[in-house]
Amino acid sequence: MQCIRRQPKRTVSQENILLEQSRRVAALNGIRLGLKDDKDLKFLLKGSQLLKVKSSSWRKERFYKLQEDCKTIWQESKKVLRSPESQIFSIEDIRDVRSGHKTEGMEKYAKDVPEYRCFSIIFKDQRKNLDLIASSEDDANHWIAGLGKIIAHSNSMNQKQKLQHWIHTCLRKADKNKDNKMSLKELKNFLKEVNIEVDDYHAKKIFQHCDKSKTEALEDDEIEEFYKILTERKEIDSIFQMYSDPEGFMSCQNLVRFLYEIQQEEDAVIAAPALIQRYEPNERAKRGNAMTKDGFLMYLLSDEGNIFNPSHRKVYQDMTQPLSHYLVSSSHNTYLMEDQITGPSSTEAYIRALTKGCRCVELDCWDGPNSEPVIYHGYTLTSKILFSDVIKAIKNYAFKTSPYPVIISLENHCSVDQQKVMAQHMTTILQDMLLVAPVDGNKSQFPSPEQLKGKILVKGKKLSRHEDPINGNNNLEAEDVSDEDEAAEIEDESVKTKVEQKGKSDTLKLAKELSDIVVYCKSVHFEGFDDPNHPRAFYEMSSFSESKALKLAQESGTSFIHHNIRHLSRIYPAGWRTDSSNYSPVDLWNVGCQIVALNFQTAGTEMDVYQGRFQDNGFSGYVLKPEFLRDEQTKFNPKSITEGTWGTKKKLLLKIISGQQLPKVNKSKNSIVDPKVTIEIHGVQQDNNKKQTKVIENNGFNPNWNEEFTFDIEIPALALVRFVVEDFDMSTKNDFIGQYTLPFMSLKQGYRHIHLLTKNGDPYSSSTLFVYVNIQDCD
């Protein structure tokens, strides 16, 4: 029988030494974060007991503690066979920390506890919220303030600081015996941890080069030497050398030349001195108005070195045009967290959509118990939430990300009595936010997003099709209006059976109170494009299923564009998409459809492209359509492009140079990624294209491709560029690593970094691609 060798028990003095080392590491990481001697940070590092809340019957005490890396939280677990990794979560995964009863869980299960002791951790991915109760107000405040500070300070770190913090954390992890030294074996483990495969010969060579003391272990300065070798960027060194002197300084004049010739920066003369002051760490160089290699790298990793034009991070477009002239970030069945048939409904889904810049949310309203309307996906097993709770969530989060108007798209299935309750809730909860009358007496066309700032509009049915909502309401108490029931279109047998059993009517009785709060977005059935002699009122808008809209775009593109200059159009996913999958929004944007609603809860190419389009114009949720989609004389048709004023054709040259710190896809220790990059163009049919690099084997840390690609872009104003990094697998589907999508018109030229996003659209802390971009007019 084989004996298991036990680890020798540490003496008290050894334990004290390790404890002191741990404190030193935590203090160093606190300094790196800019939180030296911070009382909240010290409290979190010490940890505390908190009550974890899961339901009315599940409320248990658990110990939570910030680890010495100041990046991860350890949580006590009573589960048997739970892996150590599952007891840790990263602060990078936290989207928000909310005090009080600000989640559904807290609202339901912690009302008996004072708000000042309660807080919730909201995660970026689909993970459930962590609802916690502290033993005192002070403890709760330490956790809320401490986590808030760490998140804020981590976000404000530059890329070099983030990289240094990450590498030192990985080094600490690889130091198994915690002696602050690194053996050859530990060095190999570390390299695997940071996603790079190095054979024994190379690992030993690096080790011997750094082991100046010949002690068979690296420590202090030797570890720093190893860090420098590891983070060397030879591809950037070679660019820097072309513009620097023999002493390793790039003069301000040479930086101007680089910015103007290579980066195509028009304001290079003004920008250069400012970049030196902002990014140069060497005081001597800064005084001499010059840049070192370190400063140059920090500039290229900064927002100014980003592939996305930093001036497009703020609202820069004309926001005074009619509402129908803008694409509007819009969500379908906003209440759903997962699929369309059995998934949970949640107010959290509205908060997530609104904080992602969404400006049009959908509410499917049905009669609920106790005369309180509920929201859920009709005829299905999706859970139900109170209409009033959703309106409260919209009120609290509507304008946190963008000040521009939010549209509440109502799908109303309620009785007249409960419709009156809906109207009352919106009026009393939203108060002045709710738009109940035309803006500045504007009765001939839509007001602008600028005029509607801070306002919530309701899209829904109106009483009497002859009535004019802009010029006052009639005195009808209630009457029949046509029913729009997207849920009834679901291609699911159980749903079809329920629809048949209900004996669905084509009409619905509408309450005057609900009708009165619909001003600019009156829902009507689409009965064909306008007759020029009898145009429809501008405020009448129709909803189209994706298949109907795509058919119109295919067969009557120019007519659809003209319709969308004056009217709003809302598009929603086909009934067969019960898994909450998405359709491509691009073909519908190309004909000027504004409210192209997607399932925000479903990650994938379609949502990447969507978020890529709407990161433009300051992430405001409104993007001005190109001139040729707003001009009433336009003859543009994306399916049949002729000569016209659609913008100059462009030739895009892209060189994929290298990647940095790509994340591990498979968390197992020995798994290293084999990355490849795919470049996709999404736009009009002629522009749609896809090209890919070769595969780099066993290197996610610093892969080098150095491959060039060219693309002809016919209609630049409608094109988006998507960069996708995957882990190549010969036998199965490639694993997604990261992506970044941006409008063609937001591309910056020259040498640029692309900061990759996760599957859910959140930024990785230090995963990047380094590329070269050049755009020329086509002859």
PDB file of C-alpha atoms in Angstrom, residues 435-552:
ATOM      1  CA  LEU A 435     -44.199  62.489 -21.447  1.00  0.00           C
ATOM      2  CA  VAL A 436     -47.950  63.159 -21.532  1.00  0.00           C
ATOM      3  CA  ALA A 437     -48.161  66.080 -24.011  1.00  0.00           C
ATOM      4  CA  PRO A 438     -46.409  67.181 -27.221  1.00  0.00           C
ATOM      5  CA  VAL A 439     -43.089  69.007 -26.766  1.00  0.00           C
ATOM      6  CA  ASP A 440     -43.138  72.745 -27.554  1.00  0.00           C
ATOM      7  CA  GLY A 441     -46.411  72.293 -29.446  1.00  0.00           C
ATOM      8  CA  ASN A 442     -44.598  70.252 -32.112  1.00  0.00           C
ATOM      9  CA  LYS A 443     -47.430  68.708 -34.150  1.00  0.00           C
ATOM     10  CA  SER A 444     -45.955  68.075 -37.587  1.00  0.00           C
ATOM     11  CA  GLN A 445     -42.894  65.940 -36.890  1.00  0.00           C
ATOM     12  CA  PHE A 446     -41.060  64.141 -34.093  1.00  0.00           C
ATOM     13  CA  PRO A 447     -39.197  66.211 -31.528  1.00  0.00           C
ATOM     14  CA  SER A 448     -35.458  65.526 -31.254  1.00  0.00           C
ATOM     15  CA  PRO A 449     -33.586  63.372 -28.700  1.00  0.00           C
ATOM     16  CA  GLU A 450     -32.200  66.689 -27.368  1.00  0.00           C
ATOM     17  CA  GLN A 451     -35.715  68.044 -26.730  1.00  0.00           C
ATOM     18  CA  LEU A 452     -36.742  64.739 -25.119  1.00  0.00           C
ATOM     19  CA  LYS A 453     -33.777  64.462 -22.726  1.00  0.00           C
ATOM     20  CA  GLY A 454     -34.787  62.870 -19.413  1.00  0.00           C
ATOM     21  CA  LYS A 455     -38.219  61.870 -20.759  1.00  0.00           C
ATOM     22  CA  ILE A 456     -39.927  58.480 -20.908  1.00  0.00           C
ATOM     23  CA  LEU A 457     -42.280  57.899 -23.860  1.00  0.00           C
ATOM     24  CA  VAL A 458     -44.945  55.190 -24.034  1.00  0.00           C
ATOM     25  CA  LYS A 459     -45.527  53.222 -27.234  1.00  0.00           C
ATOM     26  CA  GLY A 460     -48.970  51.641 -27.376  1.00  0.00           C
ATOM     27  CA  LYS A 461     -52.492  51.667 -28.788  1.00  0.00           C
ATOM     28  CA  LYS A 462     -54.677  54.815 -28.925  1.00  0.00           C
ATOM     29  CA  LEU A 463     -58.452  55.143 -28.703  1.00  0.00           C
ATOM     30  CA  SER A 464     -60.305  55.688 -32.005  1.00  0.00           C
ATOM     31  CA  ARG A 465     -58.231  55.423 -35.149  1.00  0.00           C
ATOM     32  CA  HIS A 466     -59.675  58.792 -36.279  1.00  0.00           C
ATOM     33  CA  GLU A 467     -58.512  60.530 -33.148  1.00  0.00           C
ATOM     34  CA  ASP A 468     -55.433  62.731 -33.251  1.00  0.00           C
ATOM     35  CA  PRO A 469     -53.263  62.182 -30.146  1.00  0.00           C
ATOM     36  CA  ILE A 470     -51.290  65.326 -30.852  1.00  0.00           C
ATOM     37  CA  ASN A 471     -54.353  67.646 -30.865  1.00  0.00           C
ATOM     38  CA  GLY A 472     -56.163  66.414 -27.777  1.00  0.00           C
ATOM     39  CA  ASN A 473     -58.077  63.316 -26.715  1.00  0.00           C
ATOM     40  CA  ASN A 474     -61.720  62.377 -27.229  1.00  0.00           C
ATOM     41  CA  ASN A 475     -64.119  61.526 -24.438  1.00  0.00           C
ATOM     42  CA  LEU A 476     -64.412  57.782 -25.002  1.00  0.00           C
ATOM     43  CA  GLU A 477     -64.031  55.806 -21.775  1.00  0.00           C
ATOM     44  CA  ALA A 478     -62.918  52.623 -23.599  1.00  0.00           C
ATOM     45  CA  GLU A 479     -63.289  50.995 -26.978  1.00  0.00           C
ATOM     46  CA  ASP A 480     -62.033  48.069 -29.046  1.00  0.00           C
ATOM     47  CA  VAL A 481     -58.644  48.430 -30.745  1.00  0.00           C
ATOM     48  CA  SER A 482     -56.675  45.894 -32.777  1.00  0.00           C
ATOM     49  CA  ASP A 483     -54.649  43.459 -30.646  1.00  0.00           C
ATOM     50  CA  GLU A 484     -50.933  42.919 -31.280  1.00  0.00           C
ATOM     51  CA  ASP A 485     -49.840  39.645 -29.724  1.00  0.00           C
ATOM     52  CA  GLU A 486     -46.238  38.664 -30.457  1.00  0.00           C
ATOM     53  CA  ALA A 487     -46.404  35.813 -27.919  1.00  0.00           C
ATOM     54  CA  ALA A 488     -49.110  34.160 -30.040  1.00  0.00           C
ATOM     55  CA  GLU A 489     -46.568  33.884 -32.887  1.00  0.00           C
ATOM     56  CA  ILE A 490     -44.269  31.568 -30.908  1.00  0.00           C
ATOM     57  CA  GLU A 491     -43.673  28.325 -32.749  1.00  0.00           C
ATOM     58  CA  ASP A 492     -44.048  26.040 -29.759  1.00  0.00           C
ATOM     59  CA  GLU A 493     -46.774  23.375 -29.504  1.00  0.00           C
ATOM     60  CA  SER A 494     -47.749  24.113 -25.882  1.00  0.00           C
ATOM     61  CA  VAL A 495     -48.064  27.834 -26.703  1.00  0.00           C
ATOM     62  CA  LYS A 496     -50.156  27.171 -29.830  1.00  0.00           C
ATOM     63  CA  THR A 497     -52.520  24.968 -27.792  1.00  0.00           C
ATOM     64  CA  LYS A 498     -52.983  27.699 -25.157  1.00  0.00           C
ATOM     65  CA  VAL A 499     -53.625  30.340 -27.828  1.00  0.00           C
ATOM     66  CA  GLU A 500     -56.294  28.107 -29.396  1.00  0.00           C
ATOM     67  CA  GLN A 501     -57.874  27.394 -25.991  1.00  0.00           C
ATOM     68  CA  LYS A 502     -58.034  31.103 -25.231  1.00  0.00           C
ATOM     69  CA  GLY A 503     -59.867  31.632 -28.511  1.00  0.00           C
ATOM     70  CA  LYS A 504     -57.733  34.695 -29.232  1.00  0.00           C
ATOM     71  CA  SER A 505     -59.665  37.749 -30.416  1.00  0.00           C
ATOM     72  CA  ASP A 506     -58.252  40.251 -32.899  1.00  0.00           C
ATOM     73  CA  THR A 507     -59.466  43.121 -30.753  1.00  0.00           C
ATOM     74  CA  LEU A 508     -58.824  44.412 -27.274  1.00  0.00           C
ATOM     75  CA  LYS A 509     -60.776  46.932 -25.161  1.00  0.00           C
ATOM     76  CA  LEU A 510     -58.531  49.890 -24.356  1.00  0.00           C
ATOM     77  CA  ALA A 511     -58.847  52.181 -21.315  1.00  0.00           C
ATOM     78  CA  LYS A 512     -58.831  55.929 -21.914  1.00  0.00           C
ATOM     79  CA  GLU A 513     -56.300  56.467 -19.082  1.00  0.00           C
ATOM     80  CA  LEU A 514     -53.748  54.223 -20.832  1.00  0.00           C
ATOM     81  CA  SER A 515     -54.520  55.698 -24.239  1.00  0.00           C
ATOM     82  CA  ASP A 516     -53.919  59.241 -22.945  1.00  0.00           C
ATOM     83  CA  ILE A 517     -50.261  58.660 -22.062  1.00  0.00           C
ATOM     84  CA  VAL A 518     -49.379  57.564 -25.615  1.00  0.00           C
ATOM     85  CA  VAL A 519     -48.227  60.713 -27.433  1.00  0.00           C
ATOM     86  CA  TYR A 520     -45.629  60.167 -30.163  1.00  0.00           C
ATOM     87  CA  CYS A 521     -45.628  56.370 -30.533  1.00  0.00           C
ATOM     88  CA  LYS A 522     -49.113  55.193 -31.545  1.00  0.00           C
ATOM     89  CA  SER A 523     -49.050  51.485 -32.506  1.00  0.00           C
ATOM     90  CA  VAL A 524     -50.852  50.640 -35.757  1.00  0.00           C
ATOM     91  CA  HIS A 525     -50.919  47.654 -38.081  1.00  0.00           C
ATOM     92  CA  PHE A 526     -48.783  48.123 -41.196  1.00  0.00           C
ATOM     93  CA  GLU A 527     -51.010  48.337 -44.243  1.00  0.00           C
ATOM     94  CA  GLY A 528     -48.431  49.240 -46.880  1.00  0.00           C
ATOM     95  CA  PHE A 529     -46.193  52.225 -47.541  1.00  0.00           C
ATOM     96  CA  ASP A 530     -47.735  55.705 -47.635  1.00  0.00           C
ATOM     97  CA  ASP A 531     -49.828  56.903 -50.503  1.00  0.00           C
ATOM     98  CA  PRO A 532     -48.212  60.310 -51.236  1.00  0.00           C
ATOM     99  CA  ASN A 533     -51.695  61.844 -51.561  1.00  0.00           C
ATOM    100  CA  HIS A 534     -52.893  60.449 -48.203  1.00  0.00           C
ATOM    101  CA  PRO A 535     -49.848  60.229 -45.920  1.00  0.00           C
ATOM    102  CA  ARG A 536     -50.192  58.620 -42.510  1.00  0.00           C
ATOM    103  CA  ALA A 537     -49.637  60.721 -39.404  1.00  0.00           C
ATOM    104  CA  PHE A 538     -45.926  60.766 -38.482  1.00  0.00           C
ATOM    105  CA  TYR A 539     -46.629  59.458 -34.934  1.00  0.00           C
ATOM    106  CA  GLU A 540     -48.168  56.200 -36.198  1.00  0.00           C
ATOM    107  CA  MET A 541     -45.657  53.376 -35.996  1.00  0.00           C
ATOM    108  CA  SER A 542     -45.711  49.660 -36.822  1.00  0.00           C
ATOM    109  CA  SER A 543     -43.985  46.564 -35.485  1.00  0.00           C
ATOM    110  CA  PHE A 544     -42.651  43.948 -37.905  1.00  0.00           C
ATOM    111  CA  SER A 545     -41.387  40.427 -37.315  1.00  0.00           C
ATOM    112  CA  GLU A 546     -37.825  39.987 -38.601  1.00  0.00           C
ATOM    113  CA  SER A 547     -39.031  37.897 -41.589  1.00  0.00           C
ATOM    114  CA  LYS A 548     -41.631  40.495 -42.650  1.00  0.00           C
ATOM    115  CA  ALA A 549     -39.101  43.327 -42.286  1.00  0.00           C
ATOM    116  CA  LEU A 550     -36.377  41.448 -44.196  1.00  0.00           C
ATOM    117  CA  LYS A 551     -38.861  40.728 -47.012  1.00  0.00           C
ATOM    118  CA  LEU A 552     -39.722  44.432 -47.251  1.00  0.00           C
TER     119      LEU A 552
END
